[in-house]
Structure formats: C-alpha cells, structure tokens
Amino acid sequence: MSTLTQQDVKRIAELARLELTTDELDLFTRQLGGILTYVEQINALDTTGVVPTSHVLNRPVDRPDVPEPSLSREDLLANAPDAAREAGLFKVPRVIG
Amino acid sequence: MSDTFEAVIGLEIHAQLLTATKIFCGCSTAFGAPPNAHACPVCVGLPGALPVLNRRAVDLAVTAALALGCEVQERSVFARKNYFYPDLPKGYQISQFELPLALGGGLQMPASVGGRFVKLTRIHMEEDAGKSLHEGFADSDRKTYLDYNRSGVPLVEIVSEPDMRSAEEAALFFETLRQILVWLGVNDGNMDEGSLRCDANVSVRRPGDPKLGTKTEVKNVNSFRYLEKAIEFEIGRHIDVLDHGGRIVQETRLFDAAQGKTYSMRSKEEAHDYRYFPEPDLPPLMVDAARRDRIKAALPELPEARRRRLIAEYGIPEYDAALLTQTRGVADYFEQTARSCGNAKAASNWVMGEVLRNMKERAVAIEAVPITPAALAGLITIVEQGTISSTVAKDVFARMYDTGRAAAEIVAADGLAQISDTSSLEPIVQRVLAAHPDVVAEIKAGKDRKFQFLVGQVMKETRGKGDPKLVTDLMRAALGT
C-alpha cells in the first residue's frame, strides 16, 4: 500500500515550480497514491539474480559527426507562446530576481 | 592564511568536445551563429524527438580519459538530471550519474606547489544547456530570452578529488589540464567563449583532521588568475567565519572579478533534487577493448613527456623546452626547424623569440605563421654562414613574414648581404675617421671606450650590413691602437 503523503506531493510540486490549491493537493495525493499502489504490484516478483536493465536495447547505437540541417528559425519559433521572432529568440517570463 | 587551518580544494571542469555537431543531434556546434540558428526538435526538446549519440564525441571523451590515466568503463549509462529552468527545455539534462564513462586517473603536480598527485574521481559525458539572456531588451524587467545554440553541445565533466591544498595549486591544475585537453585536440581551451569552464569546491579544516569541513562551490570562473583569486578569497572567508565562531553554509557562490569577492548565488531557489534516473531513450554506452585500445594507440606524446624528450634529444635548456611545448603545433614547428638547420639552440631562440612574438602581436596560432620551418631553417643557415648579421636577420624575418619569400631571395634582391670585403669597408672606415677627428684624438689619448662609437658609425653607414668583426679589425689597424 502506498504511503504517499500530502507532504510528498507538496515537495514534488515545489520542484516542478507548481502552485497547488488545497483541493488539488488532496486530489493529486489520492491519484498519485493510486498509481503507485498499482505499480507496487511489481514488488511481489522475485528478482533475485536478475541483472537490472536500464534499457531494452543492448548494443551501441550512435551516429557519425556529420552536420545535418537545423530547423529554420521560423519553424523553430512557430509554436512558441512568446518569441522575439525578428531576433530569433524564445521568450519566457523573467526567471531571475 | 591562518596556519591553524588547511584548505581543501576540488575542481569540476566542463570541457566542450571539439565535434562538428551536437552530442545527440546533427546541429552544428560552430560558435557565433545567430541565435537559435543551430537548433532542432532534439536539442529544444520537442515531444517525440529522440537523441542519437555522436560517435566522435565518445572518441574524444575516451581520448581525454586515457590521457589522464583514467579507467574507461566498458559500459556506462546516460541518466536524466531533472530540473526546471528554461535553458533546459526538456526539463532534464542528459548526463551520466551512477555509471560514468571513466573512473580514476589524475595529474602529477610539480614540487613548486607541493608535488602531490591530484586524483580524478571521474569523467562523464553530458550535454550543455542553452543560454538565457536576462538583460538588454526593452522588456527585460519581465522577460528572459533564450538561445538554444549551445543546448546539446557535447561536454565532458572532469571531477577531481579534494586533493589540492592551495589556490595556486588549483589554478596550476586547471592550467595543466587545459594544456593537455588542447594538446589532444579534445577542447579548444577558449574560456571566453565558454568552451572550458571551472567550478571549485572549497573547504577548510584543522590540519590532520580526517573529516572535511563544510564546502562551498564557486561557479564558472573563466580565467586561471580569477580562479586563484576566487579560491583564495573563499579560503579566507571560511577561516574568518570559523575564527569568529560562525558556521559555513553549504551553498553555491559566484566570483565578482571587479571586487575580487565571492557572493552567494541562490537562496530560496535551492529547492533541488535532481531525481536522476537512467535515460530510457538511449542504450548504455559501450566502449569495448578494441575501441579503447585503438584510441590509446593514437594518443600523441603528452606535453610533459615531450618536454623531457626535447631536453634530452636537442640539448636545449628546460626553460626553452617549457616555452616550446605550450602547444603541440609550436613543438612540432621547433622540431622541424631544428632538424632542418641542424642547430637546435638557434632554432629554439628563433621560435621563442621572433616566432612567438609575432604570434602574440598578431594574435594568431602557429598554424597561421606564413614562414615554414624549412624557410626559418634557411634563415638560420645564412646567419651561421655569415651572409647576414643577426641584426639584419631580424629584418629579413619580418620581410619573410610579410611576403612569404625565402631568406636567401630577400637578401639577394634587397641587397642585405653582409659586407665582408676589405675593399668596400676600408673607404667607409677612412670617411668615419676623417669626420670625427676629435674622437680619434681622444682614443689616441687613451680613451678606448670611444672606440665602439666609431664602429657604430661605420655600421650605421652600411645600414647594419658591415661585418662587425672586420670593421673592428680595419678600425684598429687604421688607428694603430
């Protein structure tokens, strides 16, 4: 059974720079707890002697160091909520003091 | 520094790998492009874009690791380092955490800074973040601007053990490391453009105390001198706080070069928990023994070994060897010149003198010097043969630099050959004597130090071309002294 507390959810929200209302905190604690409980079923399996897998592919996959075209700046900025399109820069709310 | 405390310093160095493209996509890494000209779905983290590792970046990282004596791991794993900041549009940086590319290794430091072997903890690969522009726009009070050209540029992070005991030692360690990375062709050493950056972890403790004191991290110091100053300031600050009964707060600090002080960087922003986990979009990085050995076999002779060999093989002083090994290009240039003219000390003097001086004045690398080693050897040879004096030779060097012509050709065409026949010099000597009867009288009265003045006058008349020894002989004969 999951032991996720409201305190845990508050901390996660803080790391993600999210502000939650009391109702949301309640809701997400229940929902996230439910997900964890579901996933925790996997703990019932005996994995003694099984090598941990970080990835399903087990061979190197790489590419040569050859330049490929980048996106045009128009395309790159096309879906940006805010941008200085002439200067070719993305814009976000100011992030320091 | 107070002798009741000992400083403990470790460095983290971020070095850009000299690839043509980014670590996980084909965007160019060229410096100075217009903002966001080198960005694509992978490096701005658009949904569904998948990273594919740059093979050359791995080769360069392995090169650095082997040259520094590290153990390259056959299997290392990329990990996501999660944090929220707009210079990192995916919400995480792809780095390596639990299983880095290389472990161990280190650098032997000279006796002048304590003669310690400074160990490395690890070397891992990661991607660089984009660049945030906080100032300079009309709405900068409300907005931050973002350029992702740097996002995804391949880096190695080289982490040292806390083995250094003085700011001077740390600065020298960084300098030595930089020289090796540039020498290997792994990094361009350009700290102004941000392709080489250094963070320092500093703490102090009572000598003999096995426990480390609380450390602070000084971030992004971009010159050797500033690194030394920043660490020195930080050591002094720690001792001061402790001496006054205070406690050091573990934090990140920045160095203000103008004030020569460090200051605290974050406070409430300190909510950090990177929640590392293996990067599911990339398989483990495998470097098998064959690849490792191939890279090892291709390693060049390193600066320290080359210095020792130049001293042994060419009989040049240690001072010369140190100057001549500042870069691989300069060392190659010297060796080719020395072999070509057969006079190593003369070759060393010319390279340390005129060649390095011109490179510095013109701010160019050795590769851009238009005088080939063979051409410089040609100049050295005609000086040795007495065709031109060493004074004229400097002038010939300048003309060679500007025109690309050979020394002998310039000497012939411009009439610079040394005048070493009596019939040409004798009349000039007589003319000078006739013009300065008073000086002649003084010399005859015993003031021999005036003699050099007369020789100088002859050299002036010949525009430096007179054979100084012959001029002296002729002058002595004429004066009968």
mmCIF file of C-alpha atoms in Angstrom, chain B residues 174-462:
data_model
loop_
_atom_site.group_PDB
_atom_site.id
_atom_site.type_symbol
_atom_site.label_atom_id
_atom_site.label_comp_id
_atom_site.label_asym_id
_atom_site.label_seq_id
_atom_site.Cartn_x
_atom_site.Cartn_y
_atom_site.Cartn_z
ATOM 1 C CA PHE B 174 43.363 23.721 -14.201
ATOM 2 C CA GLU B 175 46.061 25.237 -16.421
ATOM 3 C CA THR B 176 47.821 21.887 -16.840
ATOM 4 C CA LEU B 177 44.541 20.162 -17.604
ATOM 5 C CA ARG B 178 43.686 22.810 -20.174
ATOM 6 C CA GLN B 179 47.038 22.376 -21.882
ATOM 7 C CA ILE B 180 46.537 18.613 -22.125
ATOM 8 C CA LEU B 181 42.982 18.882 -23.477
ATOM 9 C CA VAL B 182 44.041 21.394 -26.122
ATOM 10 C CA TRP B 183 47.133 19.336 -26.924
ATOM 11 C CA LEU B 184 44.911 16.294 -27.518
ATOM 12 C CA GLY B 185 42.591 18.247 -29.815
ATOM 13 C CA VAL B 186 39.735 17.401 -27.444
ATOM 14 C CA ASN B 187 38.960 21.026 -26.497
ATOM 15 C CA ASP B 188 39.866 24.452 -27.899
ATOM 16 C CA GLY B 189 40.719 25.890 -24.469
ATOM 17 C CA ASN B 190 38.680 29.001 -25.137
ATOM 18 C CA MET B 191 37.433 30.182 -21.765
ATOM 19 C CA ASP B 192 35.996 33.444 -23.124
ATOM 20 C CA GLU B 193 33.606 31.565 -25.389
ATOM 21 C CA GLY B 194 32.671 29.209 -22.582
ATOM 22 C CA SER B 195 34.141 26.083 -24.115
ATOM 23 C CA LEU B 196 36.158 25.487 -20.930
ATOM 24 C CA ARG B 197 34.695 26.268 -17.510
ATOM 25 C CA CYS B 198 35.710 25.546 -13.966
ATOM 26 C CA ASP B 199 33.846 25.248 -10.657
ATOM 27 C CA ALA B 200 35.790 24.974 -7.410
ATOM 28 C CA ASN B 201 34.728 23.217 -4.208
ATOM 29 C CA VAL B 202 36.435 24.811 -1.239
ATOM 30 C CA SER B 203 36.507 23.933 2.443
ATOM 31 C CA VAL B 204 38.922 24.297 5.358
ATOM 32 C CA ARG B 205 39.761 22.070 8.314
ATOM 33 C CA ARG B 206 42.276 21.697 11.114
ATOM 34 C CA PRO B 207 45.428 20.003 9.786
ATOM 35 C CA GLY B 208 45.291 16.283 10.483
ATOM 36 C CA ASP B 209 41.510 16.242 10.804
ATOM 37 C CA PRO B 210 40.307 13.340 8.647
ATOM 38 C CA LYS B 211 36.856 14.920 8.284
ATOM 39 C CA LEU B 212 36.222 17.508 5.583
ATOM 40 C CA GLY B 213 34.792 20.872 6.562
ATOM 41 C CA THR B 214 31.561 22.191 5.054
ATOM 42 C CA LYS B 215 32.264 23.177 1.460
ATOM 43 C CA THR B 216 31.085 25.945 -0.781
ATOM 44 C CA GLU B 217 31.113 25.808 -4.568
ATOM 45 C CA VAL B 218 32.402 28.736 -6.610
ATOM 46 C CA LYS B 219 30.899 28.555 -10.087
ATOM 47 C CA ASN B 220 32.092 29.433 -13.569
ATOM 48 C CA VAL B 221 35.358 31.201 -13.053
ATOM 49 C CA ASN B 222 36.738 31.830 -16.505
ATOM 50 C CA SER B 223 40.436 32.549 -16.071
ATOM 51 C CA PHE B 224 43.328 30.973 -14.163
ATOM 52 C CA ARG B 225 44.001 34.199 -12.307
ATOM 53 C CA TYR B 226 40.365 34.641 -11.269
ATOM 54 C CA LEU B 227 40.176 31.020 -10.183
ATOM 55 C CA GLU B 228 43.161 31.545 -7.927
ATOM 56 C CA LYS B 229 41.733 34.792 -6.549
ATOM 57 C CA ALA B 230 38.264 33.337 -6.041
ATOM 58 C CA ILE B 231 39.622 30.333 -4.133
ATOM 59 C CA GLU B 232 41.948 32.495 -2.075
ATOM 60 C CA PHE B 233 39.067 34.766 -1.137
ATOM 61 C CA GLU B 234 36.867 31.798 -0.278
ATOM 62 C CA ILE B 235 39.539 30.190 1.940
ATOM 63 C CA GLY B 236 39.983 33.488 3.770
ATOM 64 C CA ARG B 237 36.230 33.868 4.190
ATOM 65 C CA HIS B 238 35.841 30.345 5.625
ATOM 66 C CA ILE B 239 38.643 30.886 8.143
ATOM 67 C CA ASP B 240 37.227 34.235 9.116
ATOM 68 C CA VAL B 241 33.747 32.807 9.715
ATOM 69 C CA LEU B 242 35.113 29.886 11.750
ATOM 70 C CA ASP B 243 37.520 32.060 13.725
ATOM 71 C CA HIS B 244 34.562 34.155 14.785
ATOM 72 C CA GLY B 245 32.636 31.136 15.956
ATOM 73 C CA GLY B 246 30.359 31.006 12.899
ATOM 74 C CA ARG B 247 29.323 28.126 10.655
ATOM 75 C CA ILE B 248 29.885 27.750 6.907
ATOM 76 C CA VAL B 249 26.663 27.366 4.948
ATOM 77 C CA GLN B 250 26.913 24.883 2.084
ATOM 78 C CA GLU B 251 25.985 26.938 -0.966
ATOM 79 C CA THR B 252 26.881 27.971 -4.487
ATOM 80 C CA ARG B 253 28.754 31.240 -4.882
ATOM 81 C CA LEU B 254 29.811 33.430 -7.792
ATOM 82 C CA PHE B 255 33.040 35.397 -8.173
ATOM 83 C CA ASP B 256 32.886 39.137 -8.772
ATOM 84 C CA ALA B 257 36.151 39.814 -10.593
ATOM 85 C CA ALA B 258 35.923 43.604 -10.220
ATOM 86 C CA GLN B 259 35.572 43.403 -6.429
ATOM 87 C CA GLY B 260 37.726 40.296 -6.013
ATOM 88 C CA LYS B 261 34.988 38.723 -3.846
ATOM 89 C CA THR B 262 32.591 35.806 -3.989
ATOM 90 C CA TYR B 263 28.902 36.191 -3.216
ATOM 91 C CA SER B 264 26.035 33.803 -2.578
ATOM 92 C CA MET B 265 24.147 32.805 -5.710
ATOM 93 C CA ARG B 266 20.955 31.146 -4.597
ATOM 94 C CA SER B 267 18.742 31.182 -1.576
ATOM 95 C CA LYS B 268 15.109 30.125 -1.981
ATOM 96 C CA GLU B 269 15.961 28.767 -5.454
ATOM 97 C CA GLU B 270 17.775 25.998 -3.605
ATOM 98 C CA ALA B 271 14.910 23.507 -3.944
ATOM 99 C CA HIS B 272 16.994 20.965 -5.833
ATOM 100 C CA ASP B 273 16.555 17.280 -6.139
ATOM 101 C CA TYR B 274 17.740 16.053 -9.483
ATOM 102 C CA ARG B 275 15.889 12.731 -9.278
ATOM 103 C CA TYR B 276 18.416 11.061 -11.579
ATOM 104 C CA PHE B 277 17.261 8.007 -13.462
ATOM 105 C CA PRO B 278 18.623 6.100 -16.457
ATOM 106 C CA GLU B 279 17.823 7.801 -19.781
ATOM 107 C CA PRO B 280 15.263 5.473 -21.402
ATOM 108 C CA ASP B 281 15.836 6.946 -24.887
ATOM 109 C CA LEU B 282 19.478 5.882 -25.046
ATOM 110 C CA PRO B 283 21.042 2.448 -24.752
ATOM 111 C CA PRO B 284 24.022 2.009 -22.425
ATOM 112 C CA LEU B 285 27.234 3.399 -23.884
ATOM 113 C CA MET B 286 29.516 0.504 -24.735
ATOM 114 C CA VAL B 287 33.246 1.125 -25.288
ATOM 115 C CA ASP B 288 34.838 -2.224 -25.988
ATOM 116 C CA ALA B 289 38.516 -3.051 -25.505
ATOM 117 C CA ALA B 290 39.256 -2.812 -29.235
ATOM 118 C CA ARG B 291 37.926 0.719 -29.487
ATOM 119 C CA ARG B 292 39.670 1.761 -26.289
ATOM 120 C CA ASP B 293 42.985 0.304 -27.461
ATOM 121 C CA ARG B 294 42.683 1.925 -30.882
ATOM 122 C CA ILE B 295 42.196 5.335 -29.233
ATOM 123 C CA LYS B 296 45.023 4.652 -26.797
ATOM 124 C CA ALA B 297 47.405 3.775 -29.627
ATOM 125 C CA ALA B 298 46.577 7.063 -31.349
ATOM 126 C CA LEU B 299 47.352 9.221 -28.287
ATOM 127 C CA PRO B 300 50.071 11.779 -29.022
ATOM 128 C CA GLU B 301 53.140 12.199 -26.852
ATOM 129 C CA LEU B 302 51.881 14.352 -23.952
ATOM 130 C CA PRO B 303 53.345 17.772 -23.020
ATOM 131 C CA GLU B 304 55.403 16.580 -20.040
ATOM 132 C CA ALA B 305 56.936 13.661 -21.941
ATOM 133 C CA ARG B 306 57.654 15.911 -24.877
ATOM 134 C CA ARG B 307 59.413 18.465 -22.684
ATOM 135 C CA ARG B 308 61.667 15.784 -21.304
ATOM 136 C CA ARG B 309 62.429 14.437 -24.776
ATOM 137 C CA LEU B 310 63.232 17.880 -26.238
ATOM 138 C CA ILE B 311 65.748 18.469 -23.440
ATOM 139 C CA ALA B 312 67.363 15.055 -23.927
ATOM 140 C CA GLU B 313 67.290 14.935 -27.713
ATOM 141 C CA TYR B 314 68.132 18.536 -28.615
ATOM 142 C CA GLY B 315 70.149 19.576 -25.567
ATOM 143 C CA ILE B 316 68.066 22.714 -25.052
ATOM 144 C CA PRO B 317 67.543 24.243 -21.578
ATOM 145 C CA GLU B 318 64.477 23.359 -19.501
ATOM 146 C CA TYR B 319 63.233 26.926 -19.853
ATOM 147 C CA ASP B 320 63.246 26.615 -23.656
ATOM 148 C CA ALA B 321 61.541 23.225 -23.543
ATOM 149 C CA ALA B 322 58.721 24.596 -21.390
ATOM 150 C CA LEU B 323 58.087 27.507 -23.760
ATOM 151 C CA LEU B 324 58.326 25.338 -26.863
ATOM 152 C CA THR B 325 55.741 22.859 -25.583
ATOM 153 C CA GLN B 326 52.949 25.336 -24.906
ATOM 154 C CA THR B 327 51.130 23.774 -27.848
ATOM 155 C CA ARG B 328 51.750 20.730 -29.997
ATOM 156 C CA GLY B 329 51.977 22.974 -33.067
ATOM 157 C CA VAL B 330 54.805 25.055 -31.579
ATOM 158 C CA ALA B 331 56.693 21.924 -30.505
ATOM 159 C CA ASP B 332 56.324 20.429 -33.993
ATOM 160 C CA TYR B 333 57.451 23.699 -35.570
ATOM 161 C CA PHE B 334 60.530 23.816 -33.371
ATOM 162 C CA GLU B 335 61.485 20.203 -34.039
ATOM 163 C CA GLN B 336 61.133 20.590 -37.795
ATOM 164 C CA THR B 337 63.202 23.784 -37.777
ATOM 165 C CA ALA B 338 65.895 22.249 -35.577
ATOM 166 C CA ARG B 339 66.172 19.140 -37.741
ATOM 167 C CA SER B 340 66.195 21.168 -40.918
ATOM 168 C CA CYS B 341 69.006 23.564 -39.891
ATOM 169 C CA GLY B 342 70.933 21.270 -37.551
ATOM 170 C CA ASN B 343 71.291 23.947 -34.882
ATOM 171 C CA ALA B 344 68.754 23.271 -32.133
ATOM 172 C CA LYS B 345 69.651 26.179 -29.868
ATOM 173 C CA ALA B 346 69.451 28.674 -32.755
ATOM 174 C CA ALA B 347 66.104 27.165 -33.793
ATOM 175 C CA SER B 348 64.888 27.417 -30.198
ATOM 176 C CA ASN B 349 65.964 31.057 -29.933
ATOM 177 C CA TRP B 350 64.187 31.991 -33.152
ATOM 178 C CA VAL B 351 60.966 30.170 -32.259
ATOM 179 C CA MET B 352 60.904 31.544 -28.689
ATOM 180 C CA GLY B 353 61.828 34.997 -29.959
ATOM 181 C CA GLU B 354 60.529 36.199 -33.302
ATOM 182 C CA VAL B 355 58.020 33.424 -33.980
ATOM 183 C CA LEU B 356 56.212 33.541 -30.616
ATOM 184 C CA ARG B 357 56.436 37.345 -30.540
ATOM 185 C CA ASN B 358 54.769 37.642 -33.935
ATOM 186 C CA MET B 359 52.101 35.111 -32.971
ATOM 187 C CA LYS B 360 51.336 37.121 -29.850
ATOM 188 C CA GLU B 361 51.320 40.506 -31.572
ATOM 189 C CA ARG B 362 49.156 39.287 -34.417
ATOM 190 C CA ALA B 363 47.070 37.037 -32.138
ATOM 191 C CA VAL B 364 47.484 34.025 -34.413
ATOM 192 C CA ALA B 365 48.255 30.364 -33.837
ATOM 193 C CA ILE B 366 51.444 28.726 -35.084
ATOM 194 C CA GLU B 367 49.497 27.182 -37.965
ATOM 195 C CA ALA B 368 48.899 30.695 -39.336
ATOM 196 C CA VAL B 369 52.564 31.715 -39.348
ATOM 197 C CA PRO B 370 53.445 32.009 -43.050
ATOM 198 C CA ILE B 371 57.120 31.122 -42.565
ATOM 199 C CA THR B 372 57.559 27.354 -42.793
ATOM 200 C CA PRO B 373 60.057 25.579 -40.524
ATOM 201 C CA ALA B 374 62.206 24.886 -43.608
ATOM 202 C CA ALA B 375 62.200 28.595 -44.509
ATOM 203 C CA LEU B 376 63.189 29.575 -40.966
ATOM 204 C CA ALA B 377 65.966 26.975 -41.115
ATOM 205 C CA GLY B 378 67.137 28.671 -44.331
ATOM 206 C CA LEU B 379 67.403 31.981 -42.497
ATOM 207 C CA ILE B 380 69.288 30.402 -39.595
ATOM 208 C CA THR B 381 71.727 28.827 -42.063
ATOM 209 C CA ILE B 382 72.646 32.068 -43.834
ATOM 210 C CA VAL B 383 73.193 33.754 -40.463
ATOM 211 C CA GLU B 384 75.516 30.910 -39.479
ATOM 212 C CA GLN B 385 77.384 31.176 -42.766
ATOM 213 C CA GLY B 386 77.948 34.878 -42.111
ATOM 214 C CA THR B 387 75.984 36.032 -45.143
ATOM 215 C CA ILE B 388 73.948 38.356 -42.947
ATOM 216 C CA SER B 389 74.359 39.615 -39.397
ATOM 217 C CA SER B 390 71.874 38.673 -36.704
ATOM 218 C CA THR B 391 70.586 42.251 -36.649
ATOM 219 C CA VAL B 392 69.810 42.172 -40.355
ATOM 220 C CA ALA B 393 68.347 38.694 -39.881
ATOM 221 C CA LYS B 394 65.515 40.094 -37.746
ATOM 222 C CA ASP B 395 64.673 42.463 -40.560
ATOM 223 C CA VAL B 396 64.795 39.608 -43.074
ATOM 224 C CA PHE B 397 62.471 37.587 -40.801
ATOM 225 C CA ALA B 398 59.942 40.433 -40.840
ATOM 226 C CA ARG B 399 60.090 40.583 -44.643
ATOM 227 C CA MET B 400 59.708 36.803 -44.874
ATOM 228 C CA TYR B 401 56.637 37.042 -42.657
ATOM 229 C CA ASP B 402 55.067 39.747 -44.813
ATOM 230 C CA THR B 403 55.969 38.420 -48.255
ATOM 231 C CA GLY B 404 56.350 34.673 -47.830
ATOM 232 C CA ARG B 405 59.649 34.819 -49.752
ATOM 233 C CA ALA B 406 62.736 32.778 -48.830
ATOM 234 C CA ALA B 407 65.517 34.370 -46.783
ATOM 235 C CA ALA B 408 68.251 33.994 -49.432
ATOM 236 C CA GLU B 409 65.977 35.515 -52.050
ATOM 237 C CA ILE B 410 65.225 38.566 -49.870
ATOM 238 C CA VAL B 411 68.899 39.050 -49.032
ATOM 239 C CA ALA B 412 69.858 38.942 -52.727
ATOM 240 C CA ALA B 413 67.002 41.069 -54.033
ATOM 241 C CA ASP B 414 67.188 43.719 -51.311
ATOM 242 C CA GLY B 415 70.988 43.860 -51.158
ATOM 243 C CA LEU B 416 71.143 42.865 -47.495
ATOM 244 C CA ALA B 417 74.147 40.584 -47.608
ATOM 245 C CA GLN B 418 76.819 41.321 -45.062
ATOM 246 C CA ILE B 419 79.682 43.461 -46.411
ATOM 247 C CA SER B 420 82.735 41.407 -45.570
ATOM 248 C CA ASP B 421 85.339 42.526 -48.079
ATOM 249 C CA THR B 422 88.080 44.953 -47.103
ATOM 250 C CA SER B 423 87.878 46.965 -50.312
ATOM 251 C CA SER B 424 84.270 48.001 -49.614
ATOM 252 C CA LEU B 425 84.702 48.698 -45.902
ATOM 253 C CA GLU B 426 88.111 50.430 -45.888
ATOM 254 C CA PRO B 427 86.885 53.672 -47.589
ATOM 255 C CA ILE B 428 83.964 53.884 -45.139
ATOM 256 C CA VAL B 429 86.302 53.459 -42.165
ATOM 257 C CA GLN B 430 88.515 56.260 -43.526
ATOM 258 C CA ARG B 431 85.482 58.504 -44.050
ATOM 259 C CA VAL B 432 84.299 57.984 -40.482
ATOM 260 C CA LEU B 433 87.750 58.690 -39.063
ATOM 261 C CA ALA B 434 88.015 61.887 -41.120
ATOM 262 C CA ALA B 435 84.608 63.047 -39.926
ATOM 263 C CA HIS B 436 85.447 62.598 -36.216
ATOM 264 C CA PRO B 437 88.978 63.927 -35.614
ATOM 265 C CA ASP B 438 88.103 64.847 -32.033
ATOM 266 C CA VAL B 439 87.080 61.267 -31.175
ATOM 267 C CA VAL B 440 90.202 59.913 -32.845
ATOM 268 C CA ALA B 441 92.301 62.249 -30.729
ATOM 269 C CA GLU B 442 90.550 61.086 -27.550
ATOM 270 C CA ILE B 443 91.139 57.438 -28.380
ATOM 271 C CA LYS B 444 94.799 58.103 -29.091
ATOM 272 C CA ALA B 445 94.960 59.848 -25.713
ATOM 273 C CA GLY B 446 93.843 56.574 -24.136
ATOM 274 C CA LYS B 447 90.024 56.786 -24.008
ATOM 275 C CA ASP B 448 89.494 53.456 -25.730
ATOM 276 C CA ARG B 449 85.810 53.245 -24.787
ATOM 277 C CA LYS B 450 85.122 55.785 -27.548
ATOM 278 C CA PHE B 451 86.185 53.102 -29.998
ATOM 279 C CA GLN B 452 82.759 51.480 -30.119
ATOM 280 C CA PHE B 453 81.277 54.806 -31.162
ATOM 281 C CA LEU B 454 83.382 54.776 -34.346
ATOM 282 C CA VAL B 455 82.473 51.162 -35.103
ATOM 283 C CA GLY B 456 78.844 52.141 -34.626
ATOM 284 C CA GLN B 457 79.235 54.951 -37.165
ATOM 285 C CA VAL B 458 80.551 52.511 -39.770
ATOM 286 C CA MET B 459 77.681 50.106 -39.084
ATOM 287 C CA LYS B 460 75.283 52.992 -39.494
ATOM 288 C CA GLU B 461 76.814 53.936 -42.860
ATOM 289 C CA THR B 462 76.484 50.327 -44.021
#
